[in-house]
Amino acid sequence: MQIPIDDRGLLLGDGLFETVLAERGELVAFEAHAARMVRGCAVLGLPAPAPKEAEATAMAALLAAGLANERAAVRLTWTAGSGGRGLDRPQPLQPRLLAAAAPAPQASEPLRLLTAQVRRNEHSPASRLKTLAYLDNVLARREAREAGADEALMLNTRGEAACAAAANLFWIKEDRLYTPALVCGVLDGVMRAAVLGTAAALGVETAEVRAGPKALAEAEAFFLTNSLMGVRRVGALDARPTPGHRLIDRLAGALA
Amino acid sequence: MQIPIDDRGLLLGDGLFETVLAERGELVAFEAHAARMVRGCAVLGLPAPAPKEAEATAMAALLAAGLANERAAVRLTWTAGSGGRGLDRPQPLQPRLLAAAAPAPQASEPLRLLTAQVRRNEHSPASRLKTLAYLDNVLARREAREAGADEALMLNTRGEAACAAAANLFWIKEDRLYTPALVCGVLDGVMRAAVLGTAAALGVETAEVRAGPKALAEAEAFFLTNSLMGVRRVGALDARPTPGHRLIDRLAGALA
């Protein structure tokens, strides 16, 4: 499948995406993903896709890839469409909806996390959205890989913890569950919301916080979340090995 | 012309671009543009295009658009190429070189500049490059347009002046020329460098500075620069009308 080279998603990163887990032909939490894309469009000033059309497009990509019986990742991409030269959007916009599916093998080893030099820009609404302008995340992940780690912890410009390059961050202290507040420049993750909801249902105290180096240093255990990997323990943060915790296992079990 | 939908430029903003002015079939300052793209590739960890191939591709786009005798903008796009799912780049990368040309009418009215809420992230190397992840610039421009202005002034996360959404910023005070330093999260503009060089050659004192609101409030006159518009006077910054200045006319004349 191809798109014209005047697409604003390609030229400027003007658009959004979602990565949806598909299991045995079912798009997991699709409504939450579609709703987030609609909210993101409102922030960016883009028309939003019709959730039913987005679902049909995602499902068609899953079937076309022959992955209806596998564990798969379906990526939905919504671009601002073809446009003239320059930054100003043409009127009317004719956004473009794309989808592709790929196998999503399950893994469970603890992840090695490295704090990246590239910071998240909490002064842009894009920091809370899955936009096509994801280069900072690519660069942060690259830093992590080059240092032998699996994933990058991204701080915001104030030095507060935000999230990983492709996941949200949680930690545990004294049986309480913490995660950076969205205002810190945090992707509003579908699995992040599910974890907060599940923890509350299990009677676990949760807090969305501004957290600097001291809060991270005092944390007892860390985990990452996203729609593909669910809940995944962090085995090391920078040079520091970090242990498991029964609350991580409990949350992973409740969300599996 | 089309590209595959698994291109990392489209999916993640993983790539760079250049906008080159073409006049009567000549690509103006092409070597400086190609050199900047090569430097940007080194920062992002991408293989760089061969300048000769980039030039041939740009020229072919100019001819294909029937603009060899016009004033035109040629956009060169260099993407990280097709890639697997996720943030990690495939090895080896097979980057993709694209070009398109469009008419570039000349304009000279003073520009109305609005300070945008969206900030530039000086904590990312991408803030100094023309990357495909240009959504913050799109959002800043959109803010400016919605307020009836022509262009956005982008501050960095510390509140210092950085640059416009698609241009560099200069100001004059007591016959000295000032522009934000690159460390402020400033695009390393080809025309910015030309203006600094020309000013020095004319015996004008220049300074690349960190400038907060006070420095801007005390400036006598402002102008913007990029490869397409050259030197262009700012007629208003937010609610404040700003005058012309003979140094602006002198620089514009010397660079025309």
Coordinates of C-alpha atoms in Angstrom, one line a residue:
Chain A
M1 CA 0.0 0.0 0.0
Q2 CA 1.3 3.5 -0.9
I3 CA 0.4 7.1 -0.2
P4 CA 1.2 10.3 -2.2
I5 CA 4.4 12.1 -1.2
D6 CA 2.5 15.3 -0.5
D7 CA 0.9 13.8 2.6
R8 CA 1.3 16.1 5.6
G9 CA 1.9 13.1 7.8
L10 CA 5.0 12.3 5.9
L11 CA 6.1 15.8 5.3
L12 CA 5.5 17.3 8.7
G13 CA 4.4 14.6 11.2
D14 CA 0.9 16.1 11.0
G15 CA -1.3 13.3 12.3
L16 CA -1.8 10.6 14.9
F17 CA -1.6 6.9 15.4
E18 CA -2.8 4.1 17.6
T19 CA -1.2 0.7 18.2
V20 CA -3.9 -1.9 19.0
L21 CA -3.4 -5.4 20.2
A22 CA -5.3 -8.1 18.3
E23 CA -5.8 -11.5 19.8
R24 CA -7.6 -14.3 17.9
G25 CA -9.1 -11.8 15.5
E26 CA -10.3 -9.4 18.2
L27 CA -9.1 -5.8 18.5
V28 CA -8.5 -5.4 22.3
A29 CA -9.9 -2.2 23.8
F30 CA -10.6 -0.8 20.4
E31 CA -13.1 1.7 21.7
A32 CA -10.6 3.2 24.1
H33 CA -8.1 3.5 21.2
A34 CA -10.6 5.1 18.9
A35 CA -11.7 7.5 21.6
R36 CA -8.2 8.6 22.3
M37 CA -7.6 9.3 18.6
V38 CA -10.8 11.4 18.5
R39 CA -9.6 13.4 21.5
G40 CA -6.2 13.8 20.0
C41 CA -7.7 15.2 16.8
A42 CA -9.6 17.8 18.8
V43 CA -6.3 18.9 20.4
L44 CA -4.5 19.1 17.0
G45 CA -7.5 20.7 15.2
L46 CA -7.9 17.8 12.8
P47 CA -11.2 16.2 11.8
A48 CA -11.5 12.9 13.5
P49 CA -12.0 9.4 11.9
A50 CA -15.3 7.7 12.4
P51 CA -14.6 5.0 15.0
K52 CA -16.6 2.4 13.0
E53 CA -14.6 3.1 9.8
A54 CA -11.3 3.0 11.8
E55 CA -12.3 -0.4 13.3
A56 CA -13.2 -1.8 9.8
T57 CA -9.9 -0.5 8.4
A58 CA -7.9 -2.1 11.3
M59 CA -9.8 -5.4 10.9
A60 CA -9.2 -5.4 7.1
A61 CA -5.4 -4.9 7.7
L62 CA -5.4 -7.7 10.2
L63 CA -7.1 -10.1 7.8
A64 CA -5.0 -8.9 4.8
A65 CA -1.9 -9.8 6.8
G66 CA -3.2 -13.3 7.5
L67 CA -3.0 -12.6 11.3
A68 CA -6.6 -13.2 12.3
N69 CA -5.5 -16.2 14.4
E70 CA -2.3 -14.7 15.8
R71 CA -1.3 -12.3 18.5
A72 CA -0.8 -9.1 16.3
A73 CA -0.2 -5.4 16.5
V74 CA -2.4 -3.3 14.3
R75 CA -1.2 0.2 13.7
L76 CA -3.8 2.8 12.7
T77 CA -2.5 6.0 11.2
W78 CA -4.5 9.1 10.6
T79 CA -2.8 11.8 8.7
A80 CA -3.9 15.4 7.9
G81 CA -3.9 14.3 4.2
S82 CA -2.4 15.8 1.2
G83 CA -1.6 19.5 1.4
G84 CA 0.1 22.4 -0.3
R85 CA 3.6 23.6 0.4
G86 CA 4.4 24.8 3.9
L87 CA 3.0 24.6 7.4
D88 CA -0.5 26.0 6.9
R89 CA -3.1 23.3 6.5
P90 CA -5.2 23.4 3.3
Q91 CA -9.0 23.9 3.7
P92 CA -10.8 21.6 3.6
L93 CA -8.5 19.0 5.0
Q94 CA -8.9 15.5 3.6
P95 CA -7.3 13.2 6.2
R96 CA -6.1 9.8 5.3
L97 CA -6.7 6.6 7.3
L98 CA -4.1 3.8 7.0
A99 CA -3.7 0.5 8.8
A100 CA -1.1 -2.2 8.9
A101 CA -0.8 -5.4 11.0
A102 CA 2.3 -7.3 12.2
P103 CA 2.9 -10.3 14.4
A104 CA 3.3 -9.3 18.1
P105 CA 5.2 -12.0 19.9
Q106 CA 4.7 -12.1 23.7
A107 CA 7.7 -11.5 25.9
S108 CA 8.0 -11.3 29.6
E109 CA 11.6 -10.8 30.6
P110 CA 12.2 -7.8 32.8
L111 CA 13.2 -4.7 30.8
R112 CA 16.4 -2.7 31.2
L113 CA 15.6 0.9 31.3
L114 CA 18.0 3.8 30.6
T115 CA 17.4 7.4 31.3
A116 CA 17.7 9.2 27.9
Q117 CA 19.3 12.6 27.3
V118 CA 16.5 13.6 24.9
R119 CA 13.7 15.2 27.0
R120 CA 10.0 15.2 26.5
N121 CA 8.5 18.6 25.8
E122 CA 5.7 19.0 28.3
H123 CA 5.2 22.5 26.8
S124 CA 3.6 21.0 23.7
P125 CA 0.2 19.2 23.6
A126 CA 1.9 16.7 21.3
S127 CA 3.7 15.3 24.4
R128 CA 0.4 13.7 25.6
L129 CA -0.6 12.3 22.2
K130 CA 0.6 9.5 19.9
T131 CA 1.5 11.8 17.0
L132 CA 3.4 11.1 13.7
A133 CA 6.1 13.4 15.0
Y134 CA 7.7 10.7 17.1
L135 CA 11.3 11.4 16.4
D136 CA 12.2 12.3 19.9
N137 CA 11.0 8.9 21.0
V138 CA 13.0 7.2 18.2
L139 CA 16.1 9.1 19.4
A140 CA 15.5 8.2 23.1
R141 CA 15.1 4.5 22.2
R142 CA 18.2 4.7 20.1
E143 CA 20.2 6.0 23.1
A144 CA 18.9 3.2 25.2
R145 CA 19.8 0.5 22.7
E146 CA 23.3 1.9 22.2
A147 CA 23.9 1.6 25.9
G148 CA 22.7 -2.0 25.9
A149 CA 19.3 -1.3 27.4
D150 CA 15.8 -2.2 26.1
E151 CA 13.9 1.0 26.5
A152 CA 14.4 4.6 27.4
L153 CA 13.0 6.5 30.4
M154 CA 12.2 10.0 29.2
L155 CA 12.3 12.9 31.6
N156 CA 10.5 16.2 30.8
T157 CA 12.3 19.5 30.4
R158 CA 12.1 20.1 34.2
G159 CA 13.8 16.8 34.9
E160 CA 10.7 15.1 36.1
A161 CA 9.9 11.5 35.0
A162 CA 7.4 11.3 32.1
C163 CA 7.2 8.0 30.4
A164 CA 9.2 5.5 28.3
A165 CA 9.7 5.9 24.6
A166 CA 6.9 3.5 23.9
A167 CA 5.3 2.8 27.3
N168 CA 4.1 4.4 30.5
L169 CA 6.0 4.2 33.7
F170 CA 4.8 3.1 37.1
W171 CA 6.5 2.5 40.4
I172 CA 5.6 1.2 43.8
K173 CA 6.5 2.5 47.2
E174 CA 5.0 1.2 50.5
D175 CA 2.3 -0.7 48.6
R176 CA 1.2 2.5 46.8
L177 CA 1.2 2.8 43.0
Y178 CA 2.6 5.9 41.4
T179 CA 2.8 7.1 37.8
P180 CA 3.7 10.5 36.3
A181 CA 0.8 12.9 35.9
L182 CA -0.2 13.7 32.3
V183 CA 0.9 17.4 32.8
C184 CA 4.5 16.1 33.0
G185 CA 4.3 15.5 29.2
V186 CA 3.0 11.9 29.5
L187 CA 1.3 9.9 26.8
D188 CA -2.2 9.3 27.9
G189 CA -1.9 5.5 27.6
V190 CA -4.8 3.2 27.2
M191 CA -3.1 0.5 29.4
R192 CA -2.0 3.2 31.8
A193 CA -5.7 4.1 32.4
A194 CA -6.5 0.4 32.7
V195 CA -3.8 -0.2 35.3
L196 CA -4.9 2.8 37.4
G197 CA -8.5 1.6 37.2
T198 CA -7.6 -2.0 38.1
A199 CA -5.4 -1.0 41.0
A200 CA -8.2 1.1 42.4
A201 CA -10.6 -1.8 42.0
L202 CA -8.1 -4.0 43.9
G203 CA -8.1 -1.5 46.7
V204 CA -4.5 -0.2 46.0
E205 CA -3.9 3.5 46.6
T206 CA -2.8 5.2 43.4
A207 CA -1.3 8.7 42.7
E208 CA -0.5 10.6 39.5
V209 CA 2.5 12.8 40.5
R210 CA 5.3 15.1 39.5
A211 CA 8.4 13.0 40.3
G212 CA 12.0 14.0 40.2
P213 CA 15.1 11.9 40.8
K214 CA 14.5 11.6 44.5
A215 CA 11.1 9.9 44.1
L216 CA 12.6 7.5 41.5
A217 CA 15.5 6.7 43.8
E218 CA 13.1 5.9 46.7
A219 CA 10.9 3.6 44.6
E220 CA 10.9 -0.1 45.5
A221 CA 10.0 -1.5 42.0
F222 CA 9.1 -0.3 38.5
F223 CA 7.0 -1.5 35.6
L224 CA 6.1 -0.3 32.2
T225 CA 2.8 -0.6 30.4
N226 CA 1.5 -0.4 26.9
S227 CA -1.2 -2.1 24.9
L228 CA 1.1 -4.7 23.4
M229 CA 3.1 -5.8 26.4
G230 CA 0.5 -5.1 29.1
V231 CA 2.3 -4.9 32.4
R232 CA 6.1 -5.5 32.2
R233 CA 8.5 -5.4 35.1
V234 CA 11.7 -3.3 34.9
G235 CA 14.8 -5.3 35.9
A236 CA 17.2 -2.4 35.9
L237 CA 17.0 1.4 35.8
D238 CA 20.3 2.8 34.6
A239 CA 23.0 1.1 36.7
R240 CA 20.6 0.0 39.4
P241 CA 19.0 -3.5 39.4
T242 CA 15.4 -3.2 40.4
P243 CA 13.4 -6.1 42.0
G244 CA 10.0 -7.6 41.2
H245 CA 7.0 -6.9 43.5
R246 CA 3.9 -8.9 44.3
L247 CA 1.7 -5.9 43.3
I248 CA 3.2 -6.0 39.8
D249 CA 2.3 -9.7 39.5
R250 CA -1.2 -9.0 40.9
L251 CA -1.8 -6.2 38.3
A252 CA -0.4 -8.3 35.5
G253 CA -2.6 -11.2 36.4
A254 CA -5.8 -9.0 36.8
L255 CA -5.1 -7.4 33.4
A256 CA -4.0 -10.5 31.4
Chain B
M1 CA 4.6 10.0 -6.8
Q2 CA 4.0 7.6 -3.9
I3 CA 5.8 5.9 -1.1
P4 CA 5.0 2.7 0.9
I5 CA 3.0 3.2 4.1
D6 CA 5.7 1.4 6.1
D7 CA 8.1 4.4 5.6
R8 CA 9.5 5.6 8.9
G9 CA 9.2 9.2 7.8
L10 CA 5.5 8.8 7.6
L11 CA 5.1 6.6 10.7
L12 CA 7.4 8.3 13.1
G13 CA 8.8 11.5 11.6
D14 CA 12.1 9.7 11.3
G15 CA 13.9 11.9 8.7
L16 CA 14.9 15.3 7.5
F17 CA 14.0 17.9 4.9
E18 CA 15.3 20.9 3.1
T19 CA 13.5 23.7 1.4
V20 CA 15.6 25.2 -1.4
L21 CA 14.8 28.3 -3.4
A22 CA 15.1 27.8 -7.2
E23 CA 15.4 30.9 -9.4
R24 CA 15.5 30.5 -13.2
G25 CA 16.4 26.9 -12.9
E26 CA 19.2 27.4 -10.4
L27 CA 19.1 25.9 -6.9
V28 CA 20.2 28.7 -4.6
A29 CA 22.8 27.8 -2.0
F30 CA 22.3 24.2 -2.7
E31 CA 25.6 23.2 -1.2
A32 CA 24.7 24.8 2.1
H33 CA 21.4 22.9 2.2
A34 CA 23.0 19.6 1.3
A35 CA 25.7 20.1 3.9
R36 CA 23.1 20.9 6.6
M37 CA 21.2 17.7 5.7
V38 CA 24.4 15.7 6.0
R39 CA 25.1 17.2 9.4
G40 CA 21.5 16.5 10.5
C41 CA 21.9 12.9 9.5
A42 CA 25.0 12.6 11.7
V43 CA 23.0 13.9 14.6
L44 CA 20.1 11.5 14.0
G45 CA 22.3 8.5 13.3
L46 CA 21.0 8.2 9.7
P47 CA 23.1 7.5 6.6
A48 CA 23.4 10.8 4.6
P49 CA 22.3 11.3 1.0
A50 CA 25.1 11.9 -1.6
P51 CA 24.9 15.7 -2.3
K52 CA 25.2 15.1 -6.0
E53 CA 22.3 12.7 -6.0
A54 CA 20.2 15.1 -3.9
E55 CA 20.9 17.9 -6.3
A56 CA 19.9 15.7 -9.3
T57 CA 16.7 14.7 -7.6
A58 CA 15.9 18.3 -6.7
M59 CA 16.5 19.4 -10.2
A60 CA 14.4 16.6 -11.7
A61 CA 11.5 17.6 -9.5
L62 CA 11.9 21.2 -10.6
L63 CA 11.8 20.2 -14.2
A64 CA 9.0 17.7 -13.8
A65 CA 6.9 20.5 -12.2
G66 CA 7.6 22.8 -15.2
L67 CA 9.1 25.4 -12.9
A68 CA 12.6 25.7 -14.5
N69 CA 11.8 29.3 -15.4
E70 CA 9.9 30.3 -12.3
R71 CA 10.7 31.2 -8.8
A72 CA 10.1 27.9 -7.0
A73 CA 10.5 26.1 -3.7
V74 CA 12.0 22.6 -4.0
R75 CA 11.5 20.4 -1.0
L76 CA 13.9 17.6 -0.5
T77 CA 12.8 14.9 1.9
W78 CA 15.1 12.2 3.3
T79 CA 13.4 9.5 5.3
A80 CA 14.8 6.6 7.3
G81 CA 13.1 4.3 4.8
S82 CA 10.8 1.4 5.2
G83 CA 11.1 -0.3 8.6
G84 CA 9.5 -2.9 10.8
R85 CA 7.0 -2.2 13.5
G86 CA 8.0 0.0 16.4
L87 CA 10.7 2.6 17.3
D88 CA 13.8 0.6 16.6
R89 CA 15.4 1.2 13.2
P90 CA 16.0 -1.9 11.0
Q91 CA 19.5 -2.7 10.0
P92 CA 20.6 -1.9 7.4
L93 CA 18.6 1.2 6.9
Q94 CA 17.5 2.0 3.3
P95 CA 16.7 5.7 3.4
R96 CA 14.4 7.2 0.8
L97 CA 15.0 10.5 -1.1
L98 CA 12.0 12.4 -2.4
A99 CA 11.6 15.8 -4.0
A100 CA 8.8 18.1 -5.0
A101 CA 8.7 21.6 -6.4
A102 CA 6.0 24.3 -6.1
P103 CA 5.8 27.9 -7.2
A104 CA 7.2 30.3 -4.6
P105 CA 5.6 33.7 -5.2
Q106 CA 7.6 36.6 -3.8
A107 CA 6.1 38.7 -1.1
S108 CA 7.4 41.7 0.8
E109 CA 4.7 42.9 3.2
P110 CA 5.8 43.1 6.8
L111 CA 4.8 40.0 8.8
R112 CA 2.6 40.0 11.9
L113 CA 4.2 37.8 14.5
L114 CA 2.4 36.1 17.4
T115 CA 4.1 34.5 20.4
A116 CA 2.8 30.9 20.4
Q117 CA 2.0 28.8 23.5
V118 CA 3.6 25.8 22.0
R119 CA 7.3 25.8 23.0
R120 CA 10.4 24.5 21.3
N121 CA 12.2 21.7 23.0
E122 CA 15.8 22.8 23.3
H123 CA 16.4 19.5 25.2
S124 CA 16.1 17.6 21.9
P125 CA 18.7 17.8 19.0
A126 CA 15.6 17.8 16.7
S127 CA 15.0 21.4 17.7
R128 CA 18.0 22.5 15.7
L129 CA 17.2 20.4 12.6
K130 CA 14.6 20.4 9.9
T131 CA 13.1 17.1 10.8
L132 CA 9.9 15.3 9.5
A133 CA 8.6 15.6 13.1
Y134 CA 7.5 19.2 12.5
L135 CA 4.1 19.0 14.3
D136 CA 5.0 21.6 17.0
N137 CA 5.8 24.1 14.2
V138 CA 2.4 23.3 12.5
L139 CA 0.6 23.8 15.8
A140 CA 2.5 27.1 16.5
R141 CA 1.7 28.4 13.0
R142 CA -1.9 27.4 13.5
E143 CA -2.1 29.4 16.8
A144 CA -0.7 32.4 14.9
R145 CA -3.2 32.1 12.0
E146 CA -6.1 31.7 14.4
A147 CA -5.2 35.0 16.1
G148 CA -4.9 36.8 12.7
A149 CA -1.1 36.8 12.6
D150 CA 1.1 35.5 9.8
E151 CA 3.7 33.6 11.7
A152 CA 4.5 32.3 15.1
L153 CA 7.4 33.3 17.4
M154 CA 8.4 30.1 19.3
L155 CA 10.0 30.4 22.7
N156 CA 11.9 27.5 24.2
T157 CA 10.9 25.8 27.4
R158 CA 12.8 28.4 29.4
G159 CA 10.9 31.2 27.8
E160 CA 13.7 32.4 25.7
A161 CA 13.1 33.4 22.1
A162 CA 14.1 30.6 19.7
C163 CA 12.8 31.1 16.1
A164 CA 9.6 31.4 14.1
A165 CA 7.7 28.3 13.0
A166 CA 9.4 28.4 9.6
A167 CA 12.0 31.2 9.8
N168 CA 14.8 32.5 12.0
L169 CA 14.4 35.6 14.1
F170 CA 16.7 38.7 14.2
W171 CA 16.4 42.0 16.0
I172 CA 18.2 45.3 16.1
K173 CA 19.2 47.4 19.0
E174 CA 21.6 50.4 18.9
D175 CA 22.7 49.3 15.4
R176 CA 23.7 45.9 16.6
L177 CA 22.2 42.7 15.2
Y178 CA 20.9 40.0 17.5
T179 CA 19.6 36.5 17.0
P180 CA 18.9 33.6 19.4
A181 CA 21.9 31.2 19.9
L182 CA 21.4 27.7 18.5
V183 CA 21.5 26.2 22.0
C184 CA 18.2 27.9 22.6
G185 CA 16.6 25.3 20.3
V186 CA 17.0 27.2 17.1
L187 CA 16.9 25.9 13.6
D188 CA 20.4 26.3 12.1
G189 CA 19.0 28.3 9.1
V190 CA 21.0 28.6 5.9
M191 CA 19.7 32.2 5.5
R192 CA 20.4 32.8 9.2
A193 CA 24.1 32.0 8.6
A194 CA 24.1 34.1 5.4
V195 CA 22.7 37.1 7.3
L196 CA 25.2 36.8 10.1
G197 CA 28.0 36.6 7.5
T198 CA 26.8 39.5 5.5
A199 CA 26.3 41.7 8.5
A200 CA 29.8 41.0 9.7
A201 CA 31.1 41.8 6.2
L202 CA 29.2 45.1 6.3
G203 CA 30.9 45.9 9.6
V204 CA 27.8 45.4 11.7
E205 CA 28.3 43.9 15.2
T206 CA 26.3 40.7 15.6
A207 CA 25.6 38.5 18.6
E208 CA 24.0 35.1 19.1
V209 CA 22.3 35.4 22.5
R210 CA 19.9 33.9 25.0
A211 CA 17.1 36.4 25.0
G212 CA 14.1 36.6 27.3
P213 CA 11.1 38.9 27.2
K214 CA 13.1 41.9 28.3
A215 CA 15.5 41.7 25.4
L216 CA 12.6 41.5 23.0
A217 CA 10.8 44.4 24.6
E218 CA 13.9 46.6 24.2
A219 CA 14.5 45.6 20.6
E220 CA 14.0 48.5 18.0
A221 CA 13.0 46.4 15.0
F222 CA 12.7 42.7 14.0
F223 CA 13.0 40.6 10.9
L224 CA 12.6 37.0 9.9
T225 CA 14.7 35.0 7.5
N226 CA 14.5 31.8 5.5
S227 CA 15.6 30.5 2.2
L228 CA 12.4 31.4 0.4
M229 CA 11.6 34.8 1.7
G230 CA 15.2 36.0 2.4
V231 CA 15.0 38.9 4.8
R232 CA 11.5 40.0 5.8
R233 CA 10.5 42.8 8.2
V234 CA 8.2 42.1 11.1
G235 CA 5.5 44.7 11.3
A236 CA 4.0 43.7 14.6
L237 CA 5.0 41.4 17.5
D238 CA 1.9 40.4 19.4
A239 CA 0.0 43.6 20.1
R240 CA 3.0 45.9 19.5
P241 CA 3.6 47.5 16.1
T242 CA 7.3 47.3 15.2
P243 CA 9.0 49.7 12.8
G244 CA 11.3 49.2 9.9
H245 CA 15.0 49.9 10.2
R246 CA 17.6 51.0 7.6
L247 CA 19.8 48.0 8.6
I248 CA 17.0 45.6 7.6
D249 CA 16.9 47.3 4.2
R250 CA 20.7 47.2 3.9
L251 CA 20.8 43.4 4.7
A252 CA 17.9 42.7 2.4
G253 CA 19.6 44.6 -0.4
A254 CA 23.0 42.9 0.1
L255 CA 21.4 39.4 0.1
A256 CA 18.9 39.9 -2.7

